[in-house]
XYZ file of C-alpha atoms in Angstrom:
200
model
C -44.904 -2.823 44.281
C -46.402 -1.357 40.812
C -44.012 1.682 41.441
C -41.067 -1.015 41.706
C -41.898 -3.014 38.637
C -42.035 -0.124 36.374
C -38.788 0.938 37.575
C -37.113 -2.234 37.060
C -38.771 -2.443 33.245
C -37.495 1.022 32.885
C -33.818 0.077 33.960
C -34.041 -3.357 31.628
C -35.373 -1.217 28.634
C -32.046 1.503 29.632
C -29.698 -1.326 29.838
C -30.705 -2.809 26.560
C -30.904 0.557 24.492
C -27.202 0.938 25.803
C -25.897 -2.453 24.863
C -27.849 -2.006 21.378
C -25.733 0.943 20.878
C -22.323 -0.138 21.940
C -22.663 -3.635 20.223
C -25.344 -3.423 17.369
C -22.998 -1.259 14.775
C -20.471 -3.257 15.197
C -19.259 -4.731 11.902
C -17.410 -7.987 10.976
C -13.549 -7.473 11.313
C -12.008 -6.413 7.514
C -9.765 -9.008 5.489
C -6.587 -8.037 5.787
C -4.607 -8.129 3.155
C -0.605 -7.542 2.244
C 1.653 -7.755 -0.903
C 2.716 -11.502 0.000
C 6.108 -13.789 -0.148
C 9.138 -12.662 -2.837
C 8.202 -14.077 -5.908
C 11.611 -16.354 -6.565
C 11.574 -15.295 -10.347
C 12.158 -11.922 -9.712
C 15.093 -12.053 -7.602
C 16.896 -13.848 -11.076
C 16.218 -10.036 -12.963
C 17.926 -8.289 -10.350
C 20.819 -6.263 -10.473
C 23.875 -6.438 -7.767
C 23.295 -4.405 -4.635
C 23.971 -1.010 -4.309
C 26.779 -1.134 -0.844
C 24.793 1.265 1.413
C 21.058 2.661 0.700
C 18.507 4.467 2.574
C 14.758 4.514 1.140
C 11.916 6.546 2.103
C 8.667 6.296 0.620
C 5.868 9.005 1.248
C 2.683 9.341 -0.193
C -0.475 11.579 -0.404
C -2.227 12.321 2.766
C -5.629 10.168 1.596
C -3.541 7.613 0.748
C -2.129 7.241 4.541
C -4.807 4.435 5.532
C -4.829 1.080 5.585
C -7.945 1.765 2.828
C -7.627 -0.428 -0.451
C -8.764 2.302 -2.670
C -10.425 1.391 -6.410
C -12.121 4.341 -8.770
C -15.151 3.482 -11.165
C -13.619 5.162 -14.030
C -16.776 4.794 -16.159
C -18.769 6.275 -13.692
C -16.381 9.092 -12.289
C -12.687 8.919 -12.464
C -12.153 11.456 -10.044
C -14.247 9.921 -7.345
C -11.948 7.866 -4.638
C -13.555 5.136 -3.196
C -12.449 1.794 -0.639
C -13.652 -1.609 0.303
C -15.695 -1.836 3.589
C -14.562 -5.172 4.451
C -11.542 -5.432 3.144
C -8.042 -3.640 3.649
C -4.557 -3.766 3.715
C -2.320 -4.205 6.920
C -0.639 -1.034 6.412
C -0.764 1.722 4.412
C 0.481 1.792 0.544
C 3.680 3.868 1.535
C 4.693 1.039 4.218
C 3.943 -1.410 2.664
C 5.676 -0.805 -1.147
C 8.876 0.468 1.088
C 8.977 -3.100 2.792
C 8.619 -4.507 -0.207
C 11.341 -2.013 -1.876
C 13.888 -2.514 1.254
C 13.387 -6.519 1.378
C 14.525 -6.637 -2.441
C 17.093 -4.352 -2.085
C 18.388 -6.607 0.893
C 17.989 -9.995 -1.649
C 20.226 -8.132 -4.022
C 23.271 -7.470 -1.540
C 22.455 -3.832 -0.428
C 22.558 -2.763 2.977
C 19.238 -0.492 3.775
C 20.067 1.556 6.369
C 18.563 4.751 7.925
C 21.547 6.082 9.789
C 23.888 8.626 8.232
C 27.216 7.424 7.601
C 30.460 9.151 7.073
C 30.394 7.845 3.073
C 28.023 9.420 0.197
C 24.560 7.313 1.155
C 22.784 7.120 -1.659
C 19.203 8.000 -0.606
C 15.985 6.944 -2.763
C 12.783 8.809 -2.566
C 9.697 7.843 -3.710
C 6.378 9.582 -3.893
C 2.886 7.688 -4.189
C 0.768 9.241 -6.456
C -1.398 5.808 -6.767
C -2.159 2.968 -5.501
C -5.603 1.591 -6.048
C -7.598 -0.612 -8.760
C -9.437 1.067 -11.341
C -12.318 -0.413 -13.192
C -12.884 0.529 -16.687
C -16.517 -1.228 -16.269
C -18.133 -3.253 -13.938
C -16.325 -6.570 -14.629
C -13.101 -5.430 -16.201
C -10.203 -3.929 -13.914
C -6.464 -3.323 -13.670
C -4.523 -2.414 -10.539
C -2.423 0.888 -11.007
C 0.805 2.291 -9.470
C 2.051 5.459 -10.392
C 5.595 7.030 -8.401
C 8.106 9.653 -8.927
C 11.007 8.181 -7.691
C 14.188 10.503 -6.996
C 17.898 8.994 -6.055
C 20.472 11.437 -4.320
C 24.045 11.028 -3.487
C 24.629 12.744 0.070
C 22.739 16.066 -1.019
C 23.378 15.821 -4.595
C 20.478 14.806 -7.153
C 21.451 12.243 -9.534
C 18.390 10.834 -10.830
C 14.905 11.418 -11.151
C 12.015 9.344 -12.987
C 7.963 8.824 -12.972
C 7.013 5.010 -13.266
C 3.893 3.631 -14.043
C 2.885 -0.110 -13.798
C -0.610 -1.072 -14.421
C -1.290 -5.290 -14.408
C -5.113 -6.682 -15.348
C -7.226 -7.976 -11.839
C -8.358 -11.104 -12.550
C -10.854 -10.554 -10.139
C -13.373 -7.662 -10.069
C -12.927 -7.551 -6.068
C -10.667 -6.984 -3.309
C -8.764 -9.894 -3.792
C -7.819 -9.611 -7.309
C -7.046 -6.053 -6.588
C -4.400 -7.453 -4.278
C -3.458 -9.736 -6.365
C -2.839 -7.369 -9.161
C -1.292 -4.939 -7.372
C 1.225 -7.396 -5.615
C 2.328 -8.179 -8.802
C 2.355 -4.382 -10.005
C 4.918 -3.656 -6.745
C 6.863 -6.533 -8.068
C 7.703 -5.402 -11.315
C 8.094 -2.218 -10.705
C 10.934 -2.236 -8.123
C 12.465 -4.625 -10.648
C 12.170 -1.528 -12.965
C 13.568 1.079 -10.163
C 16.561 -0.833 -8.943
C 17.689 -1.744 -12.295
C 17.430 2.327 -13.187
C 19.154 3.045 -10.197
C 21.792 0.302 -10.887
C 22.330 2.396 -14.196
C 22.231 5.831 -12.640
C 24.339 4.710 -9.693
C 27.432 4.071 -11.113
C-alpha cells in the first residue's frame, strides 16, 4: 500500500512539473497592431494613376518580423530593440506595400504583378527603417527611411531616398503606431507624386 501511495505522489508531482512547463511561460497574446483606414484627406493630394504598376517592397532581414522595433537613442543608437506585448500584424515591408498598392488603386492605377506585353513600370522600395526612436525617455518620433527606385520594363528612370519622421504623441507602442501610420501616409503621398513627375 505505502509502495502504491508514493508512486501515485510521484506520478501527481510528474504530471504537474509537466503542465508547469508547457503552460507556466506562457505569456498574454501581443496587441496587434496595423497602419489603419485611408485617411480621406490624403486621397485629395494625390496625383492621377499611373495605367499599369507593379510594386515590390523589401526590407532588411531584422526587419522581416512582425516586431515593432524603437531605439533609445540617448542610451545607444545602434542598439535595436521591440515591444514584448505589442506588434504589428505583419511585417514593415507588407504592410507599407499594402498601404502603397491600396493608394495607388484610390488614384486610378492598376497594381498588378503579372508581366504584360506594354513597358510596366515597376517601383522598388527598400526599408532601411521602420521603428520609433526616442530622443529621451518621454520624447519620441516615429522614423521611415526608403530608397525607392522606378523602372520602365528594364530601364531605370528614377531613383530617390525619402525620409519622413512625425512626433509620437505617446511614449509607447501605441503612439508609435500612431506616428508611424501617419509617417506611411505622407510619405507615399511624397513617392507617387515623384513618380507622377518622373513618369511622364
Amino acid at each position: 500500500m505505502t509502495k502504491y501511495i508514493k508512486f501515485f505522489l510521484t506520478t501527481v508531482l510528474a504530471v504537474s512539473l509537466l503542465t508547469a512547463c508547457a503552460f507556466g511561460d506562457r505569456r498574454p497574446p501581443a496587441t496587434l497592431y496595423d497602419l489603419g483606414p485611408l485617411k480621406t484627406e490624403n486621397l485629395s493630394r494625390l496625383p492621377a494613376g499611373m495605367p499599369v504598376i507593379s510594386t515590390k517592397v523589401h526590407a532588411p532581414e531584422w526587419m522581416n518580423e512582425n516586431l515593432m522595433f524603437y531605439r533609445l537613442d540617448y542610451v545607444n543608437d545602434q542598439q535595436v530593440r521591440f515591444y514584448t506585448e505589442s506588434s504589428w500584424n505583419s511585417p514593415p515591408s507588407r504592410l507599407f506595400k499594402n498601404r502603397l498598392d491600396t493608394y495607388l488603386v484610390a488614384a486610378g492605377s492598376t497594381v498588378t504583378g503579372i508581366r504584360t506585353s506594354s513597358p510596366t513600370l515597376t517601383l522598388r522600395i527598400y526599408l532601411e527603417d521602420f521603428s520609433q526612436h526616442f530622443s529621451s525617455p518621454s520624447d519620441n518620433t516615429s522614423r521611415i527611411v526608403l530608397r525607392a527606385s522606378l523602372f520602365r520594363g528594364r530601364d531605370l528612370v528614377a531613383q530617390k531616398r525619402f525620409r519622413k519622421e512625425v512626433v509620437s504623441r505617446t511614449a509607447d507602442a501605441q503612439g508609435g503606431a500612431r506616428a508611424l501610420a501617419q509617417s506611411s501616409d505622407e510619405l507615399i503621398v511624397e513617392i507617387m507624386n515623384w513618380m507622377a513627375e518622373r513618369s511622364e
